[in-house]
XYZ file of C-alpha atoms in Angstrom:
403
model
C -31.860 -19.977 -15.353
C -31.907 -19.437 -11.636
C -28.703 -18.260 -10.171
C -27.277 -18.042 -6.597
C -24.646 -15.154 -5.810
C -22.863 -15.724 -2.325
C -21.834 -12.257 -2.143
C -21.748 -9.104 -3.847
C -18.503 -9.881 -5.805
C -18.109 -13.483 -6.216
C -18.009 -15.305 -9.768
C -20.680 -18.012 -9.832
C -19.180 -21.530 -9.441
C -21.671 -22.916 -11.917
C -19.313 -21.723 -14.670
C -18.438 -22.952 -18.128
C -15.806 -21.881 -20.192
C -15.114 -21.703 -23.584
C -18.380 -21.703 -26.100
C -20.545 -22.523 -22.892
C -19.888 -20.058 -20.282
C -22.981 -20.623 -18.059
C -23.444 -17.734 -15.565
C -21.144 -14.795 -13.788
C -23.753 -13.187 -11.267
C -22.216 -10.285 -9.563
C -24.504 -7.669 -8.076
C -23.446 -3.902 -8.320
C -23.656 -2.065 -4.891
C -26.869 0.163 -4.725
C -28.195 -1.258 -7.871
C -31.891 -1.734 -6.432
C -31.835 1.721 -5.095
C -30.488 3.379 -8.144
C -33.610 1.520 -10.096
C -36.200 2.288 -7.939
C -35.076 6.640 -8.512
C -36.445 6.954 -11.905
C -35.759 10.671 -11.973
C -32.167 10.291 -11.348
C -30.162 9.638 -14.086
C -29.405 5.958 -14.671
C -25.828 4.834 -14.155
C -25.330 1.269 -16.254
C -26.184 -1.827 -13.901
C -23.191 -4.121 -15.244
C -19.774 -3.685 -16.465
C -20.222 -6.462 -19.180
C -23.483 -8.099 -19.581
C -24.987 -10.708 -22.299
C -28.088 -13.007 -21.355
C -27.293 -14.847 -18.008
C -23.802 -13.099 -17.748
C -23.577 -10.483 -15.539
C -20.598 -8.642 -14.293
C -20.793 -5.704 -11.806
C -19.769 -2.238 -12.252
C -16.212 -2.248 -10.499
C -16.279 -0.401 -7.245
C -13.120 0.794 -4.499
C -15.747 -0.716 -2.180
C -15.376 -4.092 -3.238
C -13.417 -6.150 -0.779
C -10.114 -7.150 -1.039
C -9.255 -11.020 -1.396
C -8.652 -12.853 2.097
C -5.995 -15.080 0.328
C -3.978 -14.542 -2.803
C -2.961 -17.475 -4.631
C -4.067 -19.973 -7.191
C -8.067 -19.483 -6.539
C -7.774 -15.714 -6.788
C -5.765 -16.057 -9.835
C -8.337 -18.498 -11.495
C -11.151 -16.102 -10.412
C -9.003 -13.002 -12.376
C -8.837 -15.439 -15.572
C -12.339 -15.898 -15.606
C -13.268 -12.310 -15.085
C -11.013 -11.973 -18.218
C -12.430 -14.418 -20.531
C -16.085 -13.504 -19.579
C -15.831 -9.879 -20.007
C -14.123 -10.679 -23.529
C -16.658 -13.135 -24.931
C -19.659 -10.656 -23.401
C -18.401 -7.721 -25.478
C -17.861 -10.007 -28.532
C -21.345 -11.040 -28.414
C -23.061 -7.700 -27.719
C -21.050 -5.070 -29.544
C -18.450 -7.067 -31.532
C -16.015 -4.053 -32.208
C -12.273 -4.241 -31.642
C -11.203 -2.371 -28.786
C -8.194 -1.330 -26.477
C -9.859 -1.993 -22.631
C -11.366 -5.607 -23.151
C -10.548 -7.479 -26.318
C -7.486 -5.961 -27.292
C -5.645 -6.717 -23.834
C -7.558 -10.058 -24.349
C -6.082 -11.297 -27.282
C -2.514 -9.532 -27.121
C -2.250 -11.054 -23.280
C -4.563 -13.962 -22.164
C -3.272 -15.873 -25.274
C 0.270 -16.489 -23.622
C -1.673 -18.348 -20.713
C -2.909 -21.217 -22.151
C -0.712 -23.528 -19.655
C -2.271 -22.246 -16.639
C -5.795 -21.222 -18.468
C -6.518 -23.174 -21.114
C -6.872 -22.232 -24.779
C -8.219 -18.511 -25.242
C -11.944 -18.442 -26.673
C -12.242 -18.873 -30.580
C -14.758 -16.846 -30.662
C -12.829 -13.548 -29.618
C -10.326 -14.440 -32.167
C -12.776 -14.796 -34.987
C -14.437 -11.752 -34.256
C -10.893 -9.740 -34.832
C -10.314 -11.973 -38.167
C -13.620 -10.866 -39.277
C -12.525 -7.280 -38.456
C -9.504 -7.497 -40.925
C -10.716 -6.230 -44.223
C -11.275 -9.092 -47.128
C -9.484 -6.592 -49.686
C -6.474 -3.762 -48.789
C -7.241 -0.946 -50.123
C -5.385 2.657 -49.935
C -6.449 4.537 -47.319
C -6.669 8.692 -47.569
C -5.691 10.958 -44.885
C -7.901 13.069 -42.961
C -7.563 16.573 -41.362
C -9.362 17.590 -38.309
C -8.734 21.347 -37.437
C -5.108 20.987 -38.802
C -4.546 17.518 -36.929
C -3.586 15.044 -39.953
C -4.391 11.366 -39.254
C -4.942 8.050 -41.088
C -8.815 7.237 -39.896
C -9.072 3.682 -38.281
C -5.431 3.593 -37.460
C -6.441 2.685 -33.780
C -8.157 -0.214 -34.462
C -6.446 -1.851 -37.251
C -3.166 -1.672 -35.087
C -5.385 -3.361 -32.067
C -6.797 -5.666 -34.281
C -3.095 -6.476 -35.907
C -1.174 -7.060 -32.272
C -3.732 -9.090 -31.150
C -3.925 -11.417 -34.363
C -0.496 -11.557 -34.291
C -0.299 -12.764 -30.266
C -2.789 -15.499 -31.002
C -0.686 -16.735 -33.786
C 2.567 -16.631 -31.907
C 0.997 -18.397 -29.224
C -1.966 -20.574 -30.377
C -1.102 -21.218 -34.179
C 2.692 -21.528 -33.732
C 2.348 -19.961 -37.494
C 1.658 -16.841 -39.207
C -2.105 -17.046 -40.563
C -3.447 -15.189 -43.791
C -5.708 -13.039 -41.694
C -2.612 -11.632 -39.371
C -0.943 -10.849 -42.718
C -3.761 -9.192 -44.484
C -4.201 -7.162 -41.240
C -0.615 -6.122 -41.280
C -0.749 -4.746 -44.807
C -4.120 -2.908 -43.870
C -2.038 -1.372 -40.759
C 0.655 0.057 -42.835
C -1.879 2.125 -45.074
C -2.604 3.869 -41.787
C 0.794 4.838 -41.180
C 1.246 8.545 -41.369
C 3.983 9.912 -43.635
C 6.768 10.593 -40.871
C 6.338 6.853 -39.886
C 4.297 7.365 -36.944
C 0.738 5.891 -36.037
C -1.188 8.889 -34.976
C -3.546 8.255 -32.207
C -6.432 10.353 -33.231
C -9.783 11.165 -31.356
C -10.334 11.211 -27.663
C -8.142 10.297 -25.091
C -8.518 7.202 -23.204
C -5.858 6.558 -20.496
C -4.251 4.031 -21.139
C -4.360 2.652 -24.378
C -5.312 5.956 -26.353
C -2.545 8.729 -25.527
C 0.484 9.202 -27.446
C 1.320 8.670 -31.140
C 4.223 6.883 -29.388
C 2.305 4.803 -27.317
C 0.463 3.430 -30.649
C 3.354 3.273 -32.747
C 4.861 0.974 -30.383
C 1.932 -1.327 -30.293
C 2.254 -1.614 -33.935
C 6.203 -2.498 -33.519
C 4.748 -5.010 -31.135
C 2.331 -6.628 -33.827
C 5.143 -6.542 -36.462
C 7.647 -8.179 -33.934
C 5.310 -10.846 -32.390
C 3.544 -12.143 -35.694
C 5.784 -15.485 -36.617
C 8.112 -14.920 -39.372
C 6.691 -11.539 -40.582
C 9.558 -9.632 -40.403
C 11.789 -11.882 -41.491
C 9.909 -13.260 -44.532
C 9.332 -9.504 -45.659
C 10.214 -9.161 -49.170
C 7.635 -6.362 -50.539
C 9.714 -3.209 -51.027
C 6.907 -0.581 -50.289
C 6.461 -2.317 -46.656
C 9.788 -3.031 -45.997
C 10.242 1.135 -46.417
C 7.324 1.266 -44.053
C 8.633 -0.454 -41.543
C 12.281 1.334 -41.544
C 9.841 4.893 -41.304
C 8.037 3.167 -38.262
C 11.518 2.603 -36.808
C 12.898 5.558 -37.803
C 10.241 7.512 -36.184
C 10.376 5.451 -32.928
C 14.000 6.350 -32.875
C 14.053 9.324 -32.816
C 10.628 10.899 -31.854
C 10.952 13.425 -28.849
C 8.537 12.279 -25.966
C 5.764 14.137 -25.169
C 5.680 12.845 -21.322
C 7.210 10.621 -18.777
C 4.723 8.081 -19.939
C 6.554 7.765 -23.323
C 9.981 7.985 -21.726
C 9.360 4.846 -19.763
C 7.799 3.219 -22.526
C 11.189 3.177 -23.882
C 12.059 0.167 -21.964
C 9.441 -1.696 -23.816
C 10.659 -0.898 -27.414
C 13.588 -1.957 -26.090
C 12.265 -5.078 -25.482
C 10.633 -5.374 -28.874
C 12.921 -3.791 -31.101
C 16.335 -3.701 -29.177
C 18.663 -2.307 -31.869
C 16.060 1.288 -31.569
C 17.105 1.984 -28.119
C 20.900 2.523 -26.911
C 21.743 1.358 -23.379
C 22.048 5.218 -22.308
C 18.196 5.544 -23.157
C 17.072 2.297 -21.008
C 19.251 3.363 -18.215
C 17.459 6.929 -18.167
C 14.101 5.551 -18.398
C 14.953 2.725 -15.634
C 15.914 5.373 -13.368
C 12.839 7.673 -13.965
C 10.793 4.665 -13.802
C 12.243 3.947 -10.308
C 11.784 7.553 -9.126
C 8.031 7.096 -9.677
C 7.762 4.124 -7.225
C 5.375 5.070 -3.991
C 6.138 4.562 -0.531
C 3.804 1.848 -0.481
C 5.432 -0.118 -3.396
C 3.196 0.807 -5.970
C 3.353 3.308 -9.025
C 0.405 5.625 -10.369
C -0.483 6.299 -13.986
C -1.118 10.000 -13.294
C 2.505 10.511 -12.152
C 3.506 9.819 -15.751
C 2.072 12.813 -17.382
C 0.700 16.429 -16.621
C -2.865 16.490 -17.016
C -2.930 18.184 -20.096
C -0.104 16.365 -21.828
C -1.820 12.878 -22.270
C -3.296 13.646 -25.809
C -2.919 16.453 -28.633
C -6.315 17.175 -27.517
C -8.056 16.669 -24.110
C -11.929 16.778 -23.651
C -13.529 18.963 -21.301
C -15.068 15.422 -19.816
C -11.767 14.023 -19.175
C -10.166 17.108 -17.750
C -13.033 17.357 -15.486
C -12.762 13.950 -14.213
C -9.010 14.247 -13.812
C -8.967 17.403 -11.760
C -11.528 16.290 -9.451
C -10.668 12.884 -8.294
C -10.130 12.655 -4.746
C -6.489 12.319 -4.843
C -5.887 14.442 -8.060
C -3.134 16.657 -5.800
C -1.227 13.338 -4.952
C -2.347 10.453 -6.846
C -2.651 7.291 -5.220
C -0.680 4.164 -6.564
C -3.214 2.367 -9.081
C -2.947 -1.099 -10.318
C -2.374 -0.303 -14.102
C 0.809 1.467 -13.421
C 2.233 -0.863 -10.685
C 1.807 -3.719 -13.282
C 2.837 -2.064 -16.062
C 6.324 -1.088 -14.007
C 7.073 -4.365 -13.026
C 6.508 -5.547 -16.610
C 8.777 -3.016 -17.783
C 11.320 -4.101 -15.501
C 11.097 -7.677 -16.363
C 11.254 -7.148 -20.124
C 14.591 -5.267 -19.184
C 15.890 -8.062 -17.380
C 15.860 -6.741 -13.544
C 15.549 -9.879 -11.729
C 12.390 -10.793 -9.548
C 14.681 -10.768 -6.489
C 14.936 -6.917 -6.786
C 13.354 -4.933 -3.843
C 11.468 -2.742 -6.499
C 10.105 -5.437 -8.274
C 9.250 -7.085 -4.880
C 7.367 -4.523 -3.486
C 5.511 -3.579 -6.561
C 4.458 -7.658 -6.312
C 3.497 -7.119 -2.526
C 1.180 -4.435 -3.578
C -0.648 -6.350 -6.088
C -1.311 -8.978 -4.223
C -2.579 -7.141 -1.294
C -4.729 -4.865 -3.693
C -6.442 -8.013 -5.746
C -10.237 -7.579 -4.904
C -12.796 -10.959 -4.359
C -14.115 -11.183 -7.483
C -10.563 -11.670 -8.922
C -10.348 -8.159 -10.744
C -7.822 -5.416 -9.188
C -9.705 -2.169 -9.224
C -8.995 1.000 -10.829
C -11.161 4.023 -11.473
C -11.540 5.144 -14.769
C -9.394 8.037 -16.076
C -11.848 8.201 -18.850
C -15.214 8.347 -18.732
C -16.013 7.112 -14.834
C -18.527 4.817 -15.555
C -18.156 1.157 -16.444
C -14.383 1.525 -15.360
C -13.311 -0.467 -18.116
C -9.562 0.458 -17.021
C -10.238 -2.143 -14.066
C -9.979 -4.781 -17.098
C -7.082 -3.492 -18.394
C -5.277 -3.374 -15.066
C -6.408 -7.013 -14.374
C -4.894 -7.871 -17.377
C -1.614 -6.214 -16.947
C -1.328 -7.545 -13.530
C -1.472 -10.961 -14.496
C 1.142 -10.142 -17.054
C 3.168 -9.011 -14.432
C 2.867 -11.673 -12.255
C 3.501 -14.269 -14.799
C 6.976 -12.704 -15.519
C 7.442 -12.895 -11.910
C 6.905 -16.746 -12.060
C 3.390 -16.313 -9.830
C 1.399 -18.373 -12.589
C 3.573 -21.149 -12.658
C 1.816 -22.987 -10.005
C -1.687 -23.018 -11.609
C -2.145 -26.085 -13.397
C -4.890 -26.607 -15.870
C -7.864 -28.330 -14.634
C -9.369 -30.818 -17.203
C -13.071 -30.617 -17.617
């Protein structure tokens, strides 16, 4: 198939959604030069790739969008759709950086961008065990955890949000996934984030347990109709842990605002006020926030690999982190979820930052805080930016174009 790329960052115009996505061609900067030098270690050519689908590696060099608005937001939605479908067809696993965010957030935007992709949903359904079985606790160097907790939580929250926004009722697959999720719960009530840190989404136990809380509150009528005494006891353990667990870092502290949104009875007003004050104190003069301001480098996870530590410590702005798209968007989301009005200067300044920083491809660039190769955090940041914009009414003007 022949494709035409008008510039390095433009989404192809010959684009078909749903099961028949046609082409997304975005060429990476310097790909040709790298390919010609076989002696050097080869970096990946594309962030997402499958057949005729090509999405370039995100880059700080990508030009900012000339005009933020309906068309640039539609480009962002296309990027999210293509990334999720490409991942499902090429790798298939449930993850926190592409298909997870797609299922948890994109499902809310059918009115603007059409129904989310069934193929991604099917991938999540197929990831749920056919039979829920007991999971045995593992011990790695004294760190106890339940293997698979991370994927089980993300699968459950993705399916729960699909049911909430698309099905309108609880599906058998979601109910089974939630039961499986609680088989991965630790004795103290938490869901332990085991494995190498991937900032954000694989960080503290509080963040993962918060996603579990989101799953059980998003699943239509699951919590209200729960009769199983053993599951009810597990839910109460989760609530008690979330209510009393000491925060590991400032990221945990501001995430109390999200817990207050999902389970208001767990967070007293004094804690909400303190979290909002802390979040406000982290806003930069340019209107944005930085993820790296939310924790000392060594406190993102129980164990930090040398690879991640070296990456974080050697970024050009390591001593004074610049604003980034993910934390700027998340800060807006947290404020909106706690009824801070859109007119609030903090939100307005954050929105101005986001609108200014969108790139020509529709994405919001962000440097990886994990490996520094594929920059999947750009996908996460783009999802979060779209959510922030949605909660501020910025997606309301977009009408679905009938195909």
